[in-house]
Coordinates of C-alpha atoms in Angstrom, one line a residue:
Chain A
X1 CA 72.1 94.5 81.9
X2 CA 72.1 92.2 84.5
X3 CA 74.9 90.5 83.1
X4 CA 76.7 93.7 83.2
X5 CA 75.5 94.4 87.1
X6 CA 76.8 91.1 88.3
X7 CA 80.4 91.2 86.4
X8 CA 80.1 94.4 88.8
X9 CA 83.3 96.2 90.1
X10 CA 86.5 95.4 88.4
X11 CA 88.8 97.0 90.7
X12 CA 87.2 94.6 93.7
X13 CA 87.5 91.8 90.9
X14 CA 91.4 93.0 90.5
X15 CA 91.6 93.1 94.2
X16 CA 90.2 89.6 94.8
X17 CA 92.8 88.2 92.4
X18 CA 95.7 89.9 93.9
X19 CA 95.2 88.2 97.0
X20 CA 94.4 84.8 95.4
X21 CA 98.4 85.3 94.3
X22 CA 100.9 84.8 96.6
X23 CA 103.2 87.7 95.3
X24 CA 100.6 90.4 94.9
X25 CA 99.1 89.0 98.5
X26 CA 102.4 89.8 100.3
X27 CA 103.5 92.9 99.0
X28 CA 100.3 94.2 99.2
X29 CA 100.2 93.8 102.5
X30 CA 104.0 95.2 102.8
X31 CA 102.6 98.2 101.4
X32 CA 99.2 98.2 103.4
X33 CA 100.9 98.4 106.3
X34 CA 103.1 101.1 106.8
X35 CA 100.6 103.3 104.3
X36 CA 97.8 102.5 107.7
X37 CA 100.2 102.6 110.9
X38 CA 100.0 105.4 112.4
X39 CA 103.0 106.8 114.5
X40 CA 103.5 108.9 117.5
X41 CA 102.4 112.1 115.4
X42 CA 101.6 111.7 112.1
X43 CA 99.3 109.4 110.3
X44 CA 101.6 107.2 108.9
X45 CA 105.8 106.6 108.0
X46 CA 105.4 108.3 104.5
X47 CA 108.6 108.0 103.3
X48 CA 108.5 103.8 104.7
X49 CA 105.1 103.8 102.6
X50 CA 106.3 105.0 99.5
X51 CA 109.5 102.8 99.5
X52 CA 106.4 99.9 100.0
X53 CA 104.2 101.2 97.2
X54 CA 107.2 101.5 94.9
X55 CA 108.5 97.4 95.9
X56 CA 104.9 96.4 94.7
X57 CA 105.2 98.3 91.4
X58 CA 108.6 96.8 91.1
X59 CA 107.9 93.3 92.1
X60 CA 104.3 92.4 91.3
X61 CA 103.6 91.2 87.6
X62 CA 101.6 93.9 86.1
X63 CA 98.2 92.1 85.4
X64 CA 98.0 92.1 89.1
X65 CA 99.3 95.6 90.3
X66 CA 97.9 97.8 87.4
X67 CA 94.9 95.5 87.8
X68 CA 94.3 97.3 90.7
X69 CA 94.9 100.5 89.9
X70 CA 93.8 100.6 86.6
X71 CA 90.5 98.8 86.8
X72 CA 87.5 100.6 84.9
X73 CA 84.8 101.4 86.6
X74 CA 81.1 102.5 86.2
X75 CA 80.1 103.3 89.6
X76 CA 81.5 105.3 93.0
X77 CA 82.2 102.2 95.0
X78 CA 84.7 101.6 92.1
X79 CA 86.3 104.4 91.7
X80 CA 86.6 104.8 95.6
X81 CA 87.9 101.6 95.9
X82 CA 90.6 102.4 92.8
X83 CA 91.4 105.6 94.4
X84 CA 91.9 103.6 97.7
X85 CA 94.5 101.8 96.3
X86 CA 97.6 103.5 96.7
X87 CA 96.3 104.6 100.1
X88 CA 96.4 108.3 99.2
X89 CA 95.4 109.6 103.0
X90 CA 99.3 108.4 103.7
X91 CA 101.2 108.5 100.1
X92 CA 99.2 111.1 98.6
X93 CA 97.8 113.9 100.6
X94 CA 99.6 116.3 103.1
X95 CA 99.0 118.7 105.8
X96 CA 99.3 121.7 103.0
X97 CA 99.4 121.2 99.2
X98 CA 102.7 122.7 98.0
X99 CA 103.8 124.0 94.3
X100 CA 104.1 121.8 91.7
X101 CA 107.2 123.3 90.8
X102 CA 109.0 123.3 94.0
X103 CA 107.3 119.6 94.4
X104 CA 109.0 119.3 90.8
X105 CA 112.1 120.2 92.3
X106 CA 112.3 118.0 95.1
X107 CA 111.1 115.5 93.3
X108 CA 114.3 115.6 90.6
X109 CA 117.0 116.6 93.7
X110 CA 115.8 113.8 95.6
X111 CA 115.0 111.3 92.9
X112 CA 115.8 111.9 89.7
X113 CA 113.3 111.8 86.9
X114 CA 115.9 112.9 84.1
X115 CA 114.4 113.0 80.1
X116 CA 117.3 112.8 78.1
X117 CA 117.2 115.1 75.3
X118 CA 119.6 113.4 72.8
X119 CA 120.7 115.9 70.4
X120 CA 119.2 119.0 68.2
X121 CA 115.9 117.9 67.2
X122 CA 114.6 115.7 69.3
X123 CA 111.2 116.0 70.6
X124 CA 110.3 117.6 74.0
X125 CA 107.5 116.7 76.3
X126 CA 105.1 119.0 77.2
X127 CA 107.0 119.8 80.6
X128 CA 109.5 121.1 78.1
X129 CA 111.8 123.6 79.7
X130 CA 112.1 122.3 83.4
X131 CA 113.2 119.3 82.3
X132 CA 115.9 120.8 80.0
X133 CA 117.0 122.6 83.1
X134 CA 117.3 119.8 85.1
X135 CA 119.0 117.7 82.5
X136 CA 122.1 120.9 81.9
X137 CA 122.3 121.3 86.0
X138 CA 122.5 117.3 86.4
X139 CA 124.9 117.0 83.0
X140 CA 123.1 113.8 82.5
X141 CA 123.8 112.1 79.4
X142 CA 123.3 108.5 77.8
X143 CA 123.7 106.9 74.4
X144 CA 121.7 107.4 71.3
X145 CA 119.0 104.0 71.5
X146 CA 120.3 103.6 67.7
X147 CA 123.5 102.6 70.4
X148 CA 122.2 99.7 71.7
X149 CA 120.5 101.2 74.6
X150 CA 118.0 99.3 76.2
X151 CA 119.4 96.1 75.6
X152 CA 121.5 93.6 77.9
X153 CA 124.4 95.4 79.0
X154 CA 122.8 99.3 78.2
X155 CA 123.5 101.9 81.0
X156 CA 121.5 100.3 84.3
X157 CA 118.6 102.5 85.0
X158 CA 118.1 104.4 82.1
X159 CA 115.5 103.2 79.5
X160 CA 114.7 104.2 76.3
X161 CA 111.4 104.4 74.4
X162 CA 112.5 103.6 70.6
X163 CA 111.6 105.8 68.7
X164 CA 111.8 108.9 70.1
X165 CA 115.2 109.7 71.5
X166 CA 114.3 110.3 74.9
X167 CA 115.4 108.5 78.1
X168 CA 114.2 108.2 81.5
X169 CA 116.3 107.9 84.8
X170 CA 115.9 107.9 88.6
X171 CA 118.3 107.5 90.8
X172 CA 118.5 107.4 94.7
X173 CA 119.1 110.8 96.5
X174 CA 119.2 111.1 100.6
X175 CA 116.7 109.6 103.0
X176 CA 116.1 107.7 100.1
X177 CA 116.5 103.7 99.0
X178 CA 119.7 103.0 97.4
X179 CA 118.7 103.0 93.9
X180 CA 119.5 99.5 92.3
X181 CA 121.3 98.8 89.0
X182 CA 119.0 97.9 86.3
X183 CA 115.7 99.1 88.4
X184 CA 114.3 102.4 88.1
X185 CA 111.2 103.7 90.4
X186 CA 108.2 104.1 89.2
X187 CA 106.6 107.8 90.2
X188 CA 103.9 105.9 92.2
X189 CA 105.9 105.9 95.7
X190 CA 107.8 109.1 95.1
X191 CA 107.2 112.7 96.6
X192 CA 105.5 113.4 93.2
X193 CA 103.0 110.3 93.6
X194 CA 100.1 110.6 91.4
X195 CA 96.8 110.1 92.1
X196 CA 92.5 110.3 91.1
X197 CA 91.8 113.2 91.8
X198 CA 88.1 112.5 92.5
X199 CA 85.5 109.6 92.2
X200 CA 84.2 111.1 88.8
X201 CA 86.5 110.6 86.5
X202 CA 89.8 109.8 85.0
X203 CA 91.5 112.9 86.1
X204 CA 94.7 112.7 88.0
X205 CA 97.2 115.1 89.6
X206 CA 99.8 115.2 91.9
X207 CA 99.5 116.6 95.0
X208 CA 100.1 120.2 94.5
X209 CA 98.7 123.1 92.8
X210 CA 100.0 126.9 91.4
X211 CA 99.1 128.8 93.8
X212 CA 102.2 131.7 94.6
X213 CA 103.8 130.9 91.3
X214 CA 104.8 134.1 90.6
X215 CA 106.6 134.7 87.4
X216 CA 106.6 131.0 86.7
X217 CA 103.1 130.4 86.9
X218 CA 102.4 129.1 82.7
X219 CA 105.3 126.6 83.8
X220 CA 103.4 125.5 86.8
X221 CA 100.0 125.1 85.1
X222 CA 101.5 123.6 82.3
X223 CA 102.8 120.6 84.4
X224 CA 99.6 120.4 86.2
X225 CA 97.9 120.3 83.4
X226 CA 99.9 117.7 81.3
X227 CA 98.7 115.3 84.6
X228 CA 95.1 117.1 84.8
X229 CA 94.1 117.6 81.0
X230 CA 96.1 115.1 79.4
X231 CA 93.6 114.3 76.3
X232 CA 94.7 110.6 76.9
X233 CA 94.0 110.3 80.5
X234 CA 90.8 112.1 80.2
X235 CA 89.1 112.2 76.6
X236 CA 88.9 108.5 76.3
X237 CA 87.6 107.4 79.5
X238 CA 86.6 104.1 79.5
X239 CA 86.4 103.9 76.3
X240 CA 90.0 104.4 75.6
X241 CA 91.2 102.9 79.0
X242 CA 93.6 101.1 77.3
X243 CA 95.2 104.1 76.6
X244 CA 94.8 105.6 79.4
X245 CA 97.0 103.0 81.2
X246 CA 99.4 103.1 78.6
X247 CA 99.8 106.7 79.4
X248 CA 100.1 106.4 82.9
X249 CA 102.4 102.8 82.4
X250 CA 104.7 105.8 81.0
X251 CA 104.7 108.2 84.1
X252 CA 104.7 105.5 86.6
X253 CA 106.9 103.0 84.9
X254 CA 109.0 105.3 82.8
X255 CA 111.6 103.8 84.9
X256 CA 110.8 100.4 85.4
X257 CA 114.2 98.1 84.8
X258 CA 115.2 96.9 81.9
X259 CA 114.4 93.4 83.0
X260 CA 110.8 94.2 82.7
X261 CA 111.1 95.7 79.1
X262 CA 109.6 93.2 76.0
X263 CA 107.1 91.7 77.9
X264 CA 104.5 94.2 76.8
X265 CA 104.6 96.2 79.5
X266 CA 105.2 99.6 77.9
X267 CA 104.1 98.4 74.7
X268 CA 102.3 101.0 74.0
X269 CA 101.1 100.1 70.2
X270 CA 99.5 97.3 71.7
X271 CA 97.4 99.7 74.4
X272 CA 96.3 101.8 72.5
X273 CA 94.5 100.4 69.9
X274 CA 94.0 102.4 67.0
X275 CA 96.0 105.8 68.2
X276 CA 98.6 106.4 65.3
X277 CA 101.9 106.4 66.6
X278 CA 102.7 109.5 66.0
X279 CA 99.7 110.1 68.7
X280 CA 101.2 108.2 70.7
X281 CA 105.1 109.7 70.9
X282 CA 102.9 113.0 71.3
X283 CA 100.9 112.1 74.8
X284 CA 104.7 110.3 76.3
X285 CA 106.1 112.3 79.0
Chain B
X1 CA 94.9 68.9 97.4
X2 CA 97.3 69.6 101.2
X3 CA 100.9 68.9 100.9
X4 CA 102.2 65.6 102.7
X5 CA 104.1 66.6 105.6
X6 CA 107.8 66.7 105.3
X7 CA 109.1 63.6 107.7
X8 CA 107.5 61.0 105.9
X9 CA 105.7 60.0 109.3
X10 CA 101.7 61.1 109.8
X11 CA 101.1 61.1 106.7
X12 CA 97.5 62.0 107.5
X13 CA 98.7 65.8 109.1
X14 CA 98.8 67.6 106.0
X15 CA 98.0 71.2 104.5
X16 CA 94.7 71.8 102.8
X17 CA 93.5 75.2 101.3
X18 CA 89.9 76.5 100.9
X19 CA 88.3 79.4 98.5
X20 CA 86.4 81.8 101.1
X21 CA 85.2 85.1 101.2
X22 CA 86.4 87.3 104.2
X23 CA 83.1 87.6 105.2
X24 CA 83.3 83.4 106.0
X25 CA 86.1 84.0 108.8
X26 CA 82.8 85.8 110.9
X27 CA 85.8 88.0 112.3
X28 CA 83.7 90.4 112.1
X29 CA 84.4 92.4 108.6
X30 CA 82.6 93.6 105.8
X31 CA 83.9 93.2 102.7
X32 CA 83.4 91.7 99.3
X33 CA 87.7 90.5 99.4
X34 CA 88.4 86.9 99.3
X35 CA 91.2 84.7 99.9
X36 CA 92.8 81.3 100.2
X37 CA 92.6 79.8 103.8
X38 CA 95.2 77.3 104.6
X39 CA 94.8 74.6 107.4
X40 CA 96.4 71.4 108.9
X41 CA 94.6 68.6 109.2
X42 CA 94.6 64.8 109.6
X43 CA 95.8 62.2 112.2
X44 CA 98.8 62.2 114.8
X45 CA 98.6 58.8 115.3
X46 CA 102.3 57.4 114.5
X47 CA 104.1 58.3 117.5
X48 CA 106.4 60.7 116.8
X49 CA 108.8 61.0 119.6
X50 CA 109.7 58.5 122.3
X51 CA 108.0 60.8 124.6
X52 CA 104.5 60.4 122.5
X53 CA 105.5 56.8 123.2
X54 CA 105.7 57.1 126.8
X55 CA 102.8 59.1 127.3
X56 CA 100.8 56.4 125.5
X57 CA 102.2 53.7 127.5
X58 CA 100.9 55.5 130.3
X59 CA 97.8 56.5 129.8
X60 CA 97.0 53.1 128.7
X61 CA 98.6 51.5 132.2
X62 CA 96.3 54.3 133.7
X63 CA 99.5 55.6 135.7
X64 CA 98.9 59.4 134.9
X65 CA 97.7 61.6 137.6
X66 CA 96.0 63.5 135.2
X67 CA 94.7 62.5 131.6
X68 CA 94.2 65.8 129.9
X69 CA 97.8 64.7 128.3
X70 CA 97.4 65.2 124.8
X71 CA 98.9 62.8 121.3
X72 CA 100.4 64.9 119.4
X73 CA 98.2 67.5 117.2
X74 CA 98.3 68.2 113.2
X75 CA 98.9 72.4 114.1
X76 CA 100.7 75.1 111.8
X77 CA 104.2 75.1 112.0
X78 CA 104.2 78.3 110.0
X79 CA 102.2 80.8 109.0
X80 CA 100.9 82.0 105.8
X81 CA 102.0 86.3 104.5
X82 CA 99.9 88.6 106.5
X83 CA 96.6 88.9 104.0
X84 CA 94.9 92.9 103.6
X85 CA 91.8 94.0 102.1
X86 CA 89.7 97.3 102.0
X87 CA 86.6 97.2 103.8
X88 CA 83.3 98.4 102.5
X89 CA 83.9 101.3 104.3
X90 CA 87.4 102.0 102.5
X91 CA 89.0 100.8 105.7
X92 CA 92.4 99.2 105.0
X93 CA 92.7 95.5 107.1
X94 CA 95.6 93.1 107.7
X95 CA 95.2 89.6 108.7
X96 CA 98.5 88.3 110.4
X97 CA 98.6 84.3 111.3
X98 CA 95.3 83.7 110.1
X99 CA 96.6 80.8 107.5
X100 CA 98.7 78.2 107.8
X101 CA 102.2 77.5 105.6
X102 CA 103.9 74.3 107.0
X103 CA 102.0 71.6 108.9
X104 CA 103.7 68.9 111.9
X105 CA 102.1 66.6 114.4
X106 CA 103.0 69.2 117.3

């Protein structure tokens, strides 16, 4: 036990060797502090915050910036600290918690986050119908992965996860960073940022809720949900944490570049031990 | 080991790096974070500039009004990224010039 007591807090752990390398040190720091300076009348630049958070997800190796945000943990100071992380009074919260769907909606006019559906048949998320709306408004398209997708030369930005015939894309809208070719944005940094919810447990959830839904309101919960209830992010716990970040890896790095891709980053058969893979295509966005 | 300085001369003014906890700066926070602390350090000695020249000459020919001249020091010539850590309260910190990059006999 005592053993176990004084390997102690693995995001603080995480946090210590983040600053012991040099990349993780600086933009960690590039994202600390516009997520902390406060200006004239808010509590922070959010939009200069989440253009920070989303560099670090982008440019830190992963062992270092999921490290962080990832960490298990087995007490409060943990869990506070891992919750810390994204600095969620600035990139997270707001003055009033919106809709999800209308959040939804801002979040695809001003940065995409386009599944692909690529023909009859092929499997849809659990968001299910928004998305096919979005994709027939935004006429998005891209080749079959059987196509070479995914590989050198494959449309920039889009990214496929073999297998299951969906694709992933974000592109820049206004107010926003130019979106660069080959780099996609992770959802961490983006007006749908995802966060803990609380110190007790795995749950996370955008900021927003279904309140004044109206007609639309088994849609709404049914995107809260997928964040809330998601039987990977939740039923495993520590247990299954490797899953658990495998899941997230998906939402927050569904758009990471290509250049990223084989290194094991979104290798999800590696993460999740010894889900089936059929499990697995079922708890992808 | 520090770096040897880049001109070859005072060899001795060089960058060294040390393992410390926050807490060692005594800057007053409380936090478990650590980091890397760079610093410049060694000898000035090899004149660097016919001025450093001069100004030995002088002192040594007691012909100075004043002798709080100074040699030349082993300082920072650049600084380190800004460092930040989270405070035991869940306070957010950043540390700008605290570490050094690039040492010169200054």
């Amino acid at each position: 036990l005592e053993k176990l007591l004084s390997k102690g807090n693995n995001c603080l752990d995480a946090a210590k060797a983040c600053n012991l390398n040099d990349t993780c040190k600086r933009f960690r720091s590039a994202y600390i502090t516009p997520c902390t300076s406060s200006t004239s009348n808010e509590i922070c630049n959010k939009r200069k915050c989440h253009k920070a958070l989303r560099l670090f997800f982008d440019k830190v190796p992963p062992k270092h910036s999921y490290g962080m945000l990832f960490c298990s943990c087995r007490d409060v100071a943990c869990t506070e600290r891992r919750r810390q992380t994204i600095v969620p009074v600035c990139s997270y919260e707001d003055r009033e918690k919106p809709n999800c769907l209308n959040l939804q909606e801002s979040c695809t006019n001003a940065e995409l986050c386009v599944r692909v559906q690529h023909g009859p048949g092929a499997p849809w998320g659990p968001w299910g119908p928004p998305w096919d709306r979005q994709s027939r408004t935004l006429q998005v398209s891209s080749p079959h992965p059987s196509q070479g997708a995914g590989r050198p030369g494959a449309a920039p930005g889009i990214r496929h996860f073999p297998g299951d015939g969906l694709g992933c894309r974000l592109t820049g809208g206004p107010g926003l960073a130019e979106p660069v070719a080959g780099q996609g944005r992770a959802v961490g940094g983006t007006v749908m940022t995802p966060n803990y919810i609380d110190s007790n447990s795995l749950s996370v959830a955008p900021w927003c809720d279904c309140s004044n839904s109206g007609n639309d309101i088994d849609e709404c919960l049914k995107f809260l949900n997928f964040f809330q209830d998601n039987t990977c992010l939740s039923e495993y716990k520590i247990r299954c944490l490797k899953c658990v970040l495998g899941c997230f890896l998906e939402f927050l790095y569904c758009l990471k570049g290509q250049a990223q891709e084989g290194k094991g980053l979104l290798n999800l058969e590696d993460n999740v031990g010894t889900r089936s893979k059929s499990e697995i295509l079922a708890i992808r966005i | 080991k520090g770096r040897r300085n880049q001109k070859g001369k005072n060899r001795g003014c060089v960058l060294t790096e040390i393992h410390l906890n926050v807490t060692d700066l005594d800057l007053g926070y409380e936090t478990k974070e650590e980091l890397i602390f760079r610093y410049c350090s060694g000898s000035c000695d090899a004149a660097e500039t016919t001025y450093d020249k001069i100004l030995k000459n002088l002192t040594r020919k007691k012909k100075l009004v004043t002798d709080k001249v100074k040699q030349a020091c082993c300082r920072p010539t650049a600084f380190d990224d800004d460092l930040s850590f989270l405070d035991d309260n869940l306070v957010y910190h950043i540390l700008k010039k605290h570490s050094a990059k690039r040492c010169g006999c200054v």
